Coordinates of C-alpha atoms in Angstrom, one line a residue:
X13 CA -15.9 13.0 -31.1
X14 CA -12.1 11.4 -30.5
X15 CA -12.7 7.7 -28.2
X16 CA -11.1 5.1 -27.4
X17 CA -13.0 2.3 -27.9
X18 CA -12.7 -2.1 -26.9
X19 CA -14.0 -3.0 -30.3
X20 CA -14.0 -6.8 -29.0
X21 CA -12.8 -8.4 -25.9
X22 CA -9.4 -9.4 -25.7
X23 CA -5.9 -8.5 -25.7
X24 CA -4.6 -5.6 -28.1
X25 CA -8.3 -5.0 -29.2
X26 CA -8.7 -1.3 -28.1
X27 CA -8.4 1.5 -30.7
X28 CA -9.1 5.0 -31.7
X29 CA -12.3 5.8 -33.3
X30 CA -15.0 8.7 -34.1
X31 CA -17.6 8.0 -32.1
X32 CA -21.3 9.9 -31.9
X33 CA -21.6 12.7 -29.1
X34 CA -23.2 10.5 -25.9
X35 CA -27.0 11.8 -25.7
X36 CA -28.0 13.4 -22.3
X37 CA -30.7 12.0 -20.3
X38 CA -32.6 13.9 -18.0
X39 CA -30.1 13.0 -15.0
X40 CA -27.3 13.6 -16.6
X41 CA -24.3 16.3 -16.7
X42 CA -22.2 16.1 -20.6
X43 CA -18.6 16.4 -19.4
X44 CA -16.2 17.7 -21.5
X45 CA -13.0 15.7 -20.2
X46 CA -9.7 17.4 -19.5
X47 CA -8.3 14.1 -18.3
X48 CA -8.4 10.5 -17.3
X49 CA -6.4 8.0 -15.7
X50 CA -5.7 4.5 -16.2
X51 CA -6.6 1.6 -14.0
X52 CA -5.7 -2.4 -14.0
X53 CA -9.7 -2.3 -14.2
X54 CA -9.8 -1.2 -17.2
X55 CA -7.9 -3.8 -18.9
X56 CA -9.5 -6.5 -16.9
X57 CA -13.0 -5.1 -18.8
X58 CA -11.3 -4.8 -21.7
X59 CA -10.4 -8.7 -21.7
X60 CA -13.7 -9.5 -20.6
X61 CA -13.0 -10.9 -17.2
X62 CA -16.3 -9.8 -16.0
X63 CA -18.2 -10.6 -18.9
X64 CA -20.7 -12.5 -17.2
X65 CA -21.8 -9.7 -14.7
X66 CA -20.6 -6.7 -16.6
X67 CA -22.2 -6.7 -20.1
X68 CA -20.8 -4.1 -21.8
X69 CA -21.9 -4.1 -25.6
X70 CA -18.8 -4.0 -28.3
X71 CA -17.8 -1.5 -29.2
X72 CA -17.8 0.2 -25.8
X73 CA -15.4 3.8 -24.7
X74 CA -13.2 2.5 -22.1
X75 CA -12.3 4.6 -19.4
X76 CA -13.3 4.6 -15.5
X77 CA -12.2 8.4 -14.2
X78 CA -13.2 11.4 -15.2
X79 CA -12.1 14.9 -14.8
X80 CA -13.4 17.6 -16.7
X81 CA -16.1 20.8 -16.9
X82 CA -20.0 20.5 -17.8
X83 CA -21.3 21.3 -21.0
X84 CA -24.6 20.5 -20.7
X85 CA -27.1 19.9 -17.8
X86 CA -30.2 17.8 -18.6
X87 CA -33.3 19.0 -17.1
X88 CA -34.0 17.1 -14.1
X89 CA -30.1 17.7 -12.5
X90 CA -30.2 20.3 -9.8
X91 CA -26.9 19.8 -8.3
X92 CA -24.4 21.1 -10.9
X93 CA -24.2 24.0 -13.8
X94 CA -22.9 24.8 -17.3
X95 CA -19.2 25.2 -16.7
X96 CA -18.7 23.2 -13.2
X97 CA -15.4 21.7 -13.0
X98 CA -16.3 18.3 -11.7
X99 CA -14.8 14.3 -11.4
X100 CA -16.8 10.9 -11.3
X101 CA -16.1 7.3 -11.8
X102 CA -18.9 6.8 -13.8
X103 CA -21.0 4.0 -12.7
X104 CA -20.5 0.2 -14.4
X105 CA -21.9 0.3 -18.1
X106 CA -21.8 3.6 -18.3
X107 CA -17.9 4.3 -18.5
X108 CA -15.9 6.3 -21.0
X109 CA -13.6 8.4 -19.9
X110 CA -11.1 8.0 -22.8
X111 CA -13.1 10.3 -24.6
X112 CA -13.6 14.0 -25.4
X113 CA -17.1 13.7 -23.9
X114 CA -19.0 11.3 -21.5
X115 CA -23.1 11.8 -20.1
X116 CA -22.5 11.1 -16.7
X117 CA -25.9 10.7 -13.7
X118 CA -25.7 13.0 -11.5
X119 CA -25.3 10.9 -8.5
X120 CA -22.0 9.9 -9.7
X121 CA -20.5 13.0 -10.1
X122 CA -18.9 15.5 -7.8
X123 CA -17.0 18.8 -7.7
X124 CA -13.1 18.7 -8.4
X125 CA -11.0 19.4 -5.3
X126 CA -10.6 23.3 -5.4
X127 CA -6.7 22.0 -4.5
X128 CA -6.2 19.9 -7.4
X129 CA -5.9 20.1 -11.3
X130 CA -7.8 18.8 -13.2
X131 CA -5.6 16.6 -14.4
X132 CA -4.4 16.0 -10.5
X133 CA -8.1 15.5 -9.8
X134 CA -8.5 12.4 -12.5
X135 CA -6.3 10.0 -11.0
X136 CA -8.4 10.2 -7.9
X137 CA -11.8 8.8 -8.4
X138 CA -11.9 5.3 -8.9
X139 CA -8.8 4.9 -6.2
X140 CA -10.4 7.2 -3.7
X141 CA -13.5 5.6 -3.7
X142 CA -12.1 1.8 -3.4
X143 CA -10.2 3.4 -0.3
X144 CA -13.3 4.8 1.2
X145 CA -15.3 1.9 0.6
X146 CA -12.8 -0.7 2.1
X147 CA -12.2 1.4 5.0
X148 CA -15.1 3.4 5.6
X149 CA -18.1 0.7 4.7
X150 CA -16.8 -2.3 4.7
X151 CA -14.1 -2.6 7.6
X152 CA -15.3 -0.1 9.5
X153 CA -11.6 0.9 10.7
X154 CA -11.6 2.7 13.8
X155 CA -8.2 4.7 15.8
X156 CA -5.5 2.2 16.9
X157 CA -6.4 -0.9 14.6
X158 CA -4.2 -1.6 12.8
X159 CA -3.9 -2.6 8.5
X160 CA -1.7 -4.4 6.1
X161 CA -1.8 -2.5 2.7
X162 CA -0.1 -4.5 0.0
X163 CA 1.8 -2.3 -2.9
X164 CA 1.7 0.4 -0.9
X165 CA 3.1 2.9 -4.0
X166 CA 0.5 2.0 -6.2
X167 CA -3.0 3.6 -6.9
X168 CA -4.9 1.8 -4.5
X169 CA -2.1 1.4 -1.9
X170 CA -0.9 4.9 -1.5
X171 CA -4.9 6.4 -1.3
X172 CA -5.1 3.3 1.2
X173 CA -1.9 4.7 3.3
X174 CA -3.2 8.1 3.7
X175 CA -7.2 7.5 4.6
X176 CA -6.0 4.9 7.2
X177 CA -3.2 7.1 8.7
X178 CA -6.4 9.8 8.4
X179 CA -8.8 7.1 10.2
X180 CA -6.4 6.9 12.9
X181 CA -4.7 3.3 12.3
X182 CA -1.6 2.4 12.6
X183 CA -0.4 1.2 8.8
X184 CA 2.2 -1.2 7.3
X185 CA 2.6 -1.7 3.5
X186 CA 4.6 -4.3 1.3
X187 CA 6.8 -2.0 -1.4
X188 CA 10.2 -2.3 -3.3
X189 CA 13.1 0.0 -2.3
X190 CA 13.0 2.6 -4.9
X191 CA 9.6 3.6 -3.2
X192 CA 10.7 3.1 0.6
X193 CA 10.8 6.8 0.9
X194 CA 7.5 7.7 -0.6
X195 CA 5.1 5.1 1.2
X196 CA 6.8 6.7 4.8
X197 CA 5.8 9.9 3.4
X198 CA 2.6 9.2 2.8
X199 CA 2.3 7.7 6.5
X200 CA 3.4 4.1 6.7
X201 CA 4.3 2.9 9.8
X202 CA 5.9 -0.1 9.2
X203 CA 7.3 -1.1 5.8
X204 CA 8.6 -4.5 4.5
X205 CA 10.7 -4.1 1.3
X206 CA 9.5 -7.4 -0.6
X207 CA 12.9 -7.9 -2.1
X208 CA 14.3 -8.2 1.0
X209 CA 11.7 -10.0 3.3
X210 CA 8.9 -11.7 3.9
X211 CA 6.1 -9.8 5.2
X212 CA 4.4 -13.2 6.7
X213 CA 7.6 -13.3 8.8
X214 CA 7.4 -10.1 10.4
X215 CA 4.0 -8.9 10.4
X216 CA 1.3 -10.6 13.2
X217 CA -2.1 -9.1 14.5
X218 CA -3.4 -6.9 12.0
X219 CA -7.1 -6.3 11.9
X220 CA -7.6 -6.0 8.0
X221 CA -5.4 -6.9 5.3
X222 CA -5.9 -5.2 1.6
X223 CA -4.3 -7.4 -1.1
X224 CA -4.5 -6.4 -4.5
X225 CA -2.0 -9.1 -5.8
X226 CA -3.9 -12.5 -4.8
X227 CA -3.0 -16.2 -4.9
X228 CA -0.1 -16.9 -2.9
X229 CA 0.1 -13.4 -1.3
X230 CA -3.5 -13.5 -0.4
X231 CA -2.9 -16.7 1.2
X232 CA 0.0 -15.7 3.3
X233 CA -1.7 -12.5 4.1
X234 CA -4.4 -14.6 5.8
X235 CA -1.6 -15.7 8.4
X236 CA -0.6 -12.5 9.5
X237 CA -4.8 -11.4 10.6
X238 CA -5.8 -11.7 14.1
X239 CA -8.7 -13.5 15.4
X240 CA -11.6 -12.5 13.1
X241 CA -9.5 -10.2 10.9
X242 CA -11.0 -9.5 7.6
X243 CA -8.7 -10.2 4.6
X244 CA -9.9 -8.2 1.7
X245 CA -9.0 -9.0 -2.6
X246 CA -9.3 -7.1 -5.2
X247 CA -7.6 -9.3 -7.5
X248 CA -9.7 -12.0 -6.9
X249 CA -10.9 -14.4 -6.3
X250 CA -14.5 -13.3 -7.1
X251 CA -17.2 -14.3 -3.9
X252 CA -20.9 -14.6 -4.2
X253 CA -21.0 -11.1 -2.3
X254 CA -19.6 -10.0 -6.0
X255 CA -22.0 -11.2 -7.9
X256 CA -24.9 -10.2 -5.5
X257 CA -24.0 -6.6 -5.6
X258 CA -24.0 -6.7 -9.8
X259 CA -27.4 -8.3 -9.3
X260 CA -26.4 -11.4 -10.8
X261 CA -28.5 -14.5 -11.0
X262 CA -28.4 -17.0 -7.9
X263 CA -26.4 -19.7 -10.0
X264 CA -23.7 -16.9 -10.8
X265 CA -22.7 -16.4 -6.6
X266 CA -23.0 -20.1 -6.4
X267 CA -20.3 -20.2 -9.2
X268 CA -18.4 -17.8 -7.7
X269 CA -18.1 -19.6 -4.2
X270 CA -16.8 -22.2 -5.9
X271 CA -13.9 -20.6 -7.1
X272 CA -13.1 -18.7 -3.8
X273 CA -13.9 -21.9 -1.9
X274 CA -10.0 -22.5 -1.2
X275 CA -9.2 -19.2 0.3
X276 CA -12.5 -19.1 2.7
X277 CA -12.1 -22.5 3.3
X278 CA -8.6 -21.7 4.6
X279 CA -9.8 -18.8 6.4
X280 CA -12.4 -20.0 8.3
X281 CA -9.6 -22.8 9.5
X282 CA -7.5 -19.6 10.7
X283 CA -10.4 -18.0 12.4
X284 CA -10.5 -14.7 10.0
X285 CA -12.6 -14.0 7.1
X286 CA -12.1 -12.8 3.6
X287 CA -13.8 -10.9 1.2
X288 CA -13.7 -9.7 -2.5
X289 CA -14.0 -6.3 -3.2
X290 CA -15.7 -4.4 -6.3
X291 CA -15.6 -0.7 -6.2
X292 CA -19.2 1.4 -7.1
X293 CA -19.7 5.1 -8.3
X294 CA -20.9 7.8 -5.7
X295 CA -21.0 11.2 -5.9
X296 CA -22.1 12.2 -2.1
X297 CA -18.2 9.8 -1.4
X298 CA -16.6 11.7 -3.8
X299 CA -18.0 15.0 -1.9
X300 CA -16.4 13.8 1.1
X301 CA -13.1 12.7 -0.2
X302 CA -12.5 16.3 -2.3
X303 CA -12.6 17.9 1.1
X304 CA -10.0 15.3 2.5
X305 CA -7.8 16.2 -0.1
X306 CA -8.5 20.4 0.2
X307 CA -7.5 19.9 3.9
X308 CA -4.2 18.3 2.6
X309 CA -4.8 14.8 4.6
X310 CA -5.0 13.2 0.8
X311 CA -2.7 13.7 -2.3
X312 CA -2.7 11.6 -5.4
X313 CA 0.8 10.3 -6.8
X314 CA 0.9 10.1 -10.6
X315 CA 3.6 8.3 -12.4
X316 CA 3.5 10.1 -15.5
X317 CA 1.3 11.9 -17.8
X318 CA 0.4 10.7 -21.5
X319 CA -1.2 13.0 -24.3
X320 CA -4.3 11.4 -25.4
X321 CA -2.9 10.4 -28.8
X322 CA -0.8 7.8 -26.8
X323 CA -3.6 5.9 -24.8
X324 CA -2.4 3.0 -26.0
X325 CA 0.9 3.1 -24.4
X326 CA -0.8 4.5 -21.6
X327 CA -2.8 1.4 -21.0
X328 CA 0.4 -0.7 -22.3
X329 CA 2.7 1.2 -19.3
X330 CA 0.1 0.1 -16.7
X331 CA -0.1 -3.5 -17.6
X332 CA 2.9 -4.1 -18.4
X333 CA 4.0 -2.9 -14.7
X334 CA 6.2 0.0 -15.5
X335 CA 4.3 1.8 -12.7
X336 CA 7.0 3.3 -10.3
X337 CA 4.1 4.5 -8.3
X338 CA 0.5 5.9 -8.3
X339 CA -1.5 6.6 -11.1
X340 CA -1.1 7.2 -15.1
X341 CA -2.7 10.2 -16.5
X342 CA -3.8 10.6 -20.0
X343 CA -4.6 14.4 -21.0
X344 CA -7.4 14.6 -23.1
X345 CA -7.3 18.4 -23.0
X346 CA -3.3 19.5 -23.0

């Protein structure tokens, strides 16, 4: 089959290839993917930032969503059919979506949104589930709190926007003027144009800040928590909590406090917490979320769509910011 695949890690190494058809364990649905979509994440694995915890073995299919139907159904899966239209963010070491096919568990995978596409329904996943997880699981938001989303048009942001408004808080988001319009459309309350302000001037009290961009904007966004407000990265730094949840050895969350030492150390001193965050696959979330989005209280934003032949520039348009807003979209199937 056509993949995508990091052949070693670092920059410019990814490159089409023929690859074997991925076996199916017993577990396991074979996906035939209609489409993918592309993620900050997956350069980040592709340059080995997680090297340590992730250990993907060259050469690797990159590729964290996954839209598509079943092919094939190994003999112990019970929840899904032959034919299924389904989406999944595969779990860690076991990615691929820039591929014709991908042997996904079970437990990872869910049925698309009867509302959306297929190629709507794979720019959804790996976003989704990061909102759910930040919101749901981790912060616990509740009606009338209220949250800072940074980059507010982006993936993340804009999923972040809509489950909050949905969670019943009251939601401000950092974004630059061409997308004004869209993040109030998608339910911001507040919104500081960063061109033109400086959220840490305007903003005060907010229960749980999301910042995606880190260093000096995570520090700032620290200022503008209440009293045991949660601060949460996903841009880093890394935490022990990180490292725990990949199952890394002791030595590797020691390592990892280290490097976050200055932000929690500057917390504490402000009386709020922060956190790094690290998305994981689930199907039962994805369940949940696909009925979100049928009621019409979710909707992704794509940018644009590329064909598959052109996941380079796909991956290039992404990190080189050219984003206006939301998510990329390769199609695999036209």
């Amino acid at each position: 089959m056509k993949a995508f695949v990091v052949e070693k890690y670092g920059e410019d190494t990814v490159r089409a290839a023929e690859v074997p058809e991925p076996a199916v364990g017993a577990r396991d649905v074979l996906v035939r993917v209609h489409a993918t979509s592309v993620n900050p994440l997956d350069n980040m694995v592709r340059n080995g930032e997680f090297k340590q915890l992730l250990k993907y073995k060259t050469p690797f299919v990159l590729g964290h969503d996954v839209a598509g139907v079943v092919t094939k159904a190994g003999p112990a899966v019970r929840g899904f059919r032959v034919g299924d239209e389904v989406y999944a963010r595969p779990r860690d070491l076991r990615i691929g979506g820039f591929a014709e096919y991908i042997a996904i568990d079970e437990d990872d995978v869910a049925p698309k949104p009867e509302s959306l596409t297929l190629h709507e329904a794979a720019a959804v996943p790996l976003v989704a589930l990061a909102a759910w997880q930040i919101l749901v699981e981790r912060a616990n938001v509740r009606p009338g709190q209220k949250v800072l989303v940074h980059a507010g048009a982006g993936g993340l942001g804009s999923t972040v926007i809509q489950l909050a408004k949905h969670l019943g808080a009251s939601v401000a988001t950092t974004a630059s003027t061409p997308t004004i319009d869209l993040v109030r459309d998608l339910g911001a309350d507040v919104v500081v144009d960063y061109t033109k302000e400086d959220f840490s001037k305007v903003l005060s009290g907010y229960d749980l800040v999301l910042d995606a961009l880190g260093g000096a904007n995570l520090e700032k966004s620290l200022t503008v928590l209440k009293p045991g407000g949660l601060a949460i990265g996903v841009a880093g730094p890394q935490d022990a909590g990180f490292a725990k949840q990949l199952g890394a050895p002791f030595f590797l969350g020691a390592v990892m406090n280290f490097l976050s030492r200055k932000v929690r150390k500057r917390a504490k001193a402000l009386g709020v917490r922060y956190e790094f965050f690290f998305m994981r696959a689930n199907g039962a979330q994805l369940r949940e979320l696909g009925a979100l989005y049928d009621k019409g209280e979710l909707r992704p934003v794509i940018d644009r769509t590329f064909p598959f032949s052109e996941t380079l520039e796909a991956l290039a348009h992404v990190e080189q910011g050219r984003t206006k807003a939301g998510k990329v979209v390769v199609a695999i199937v036209p």
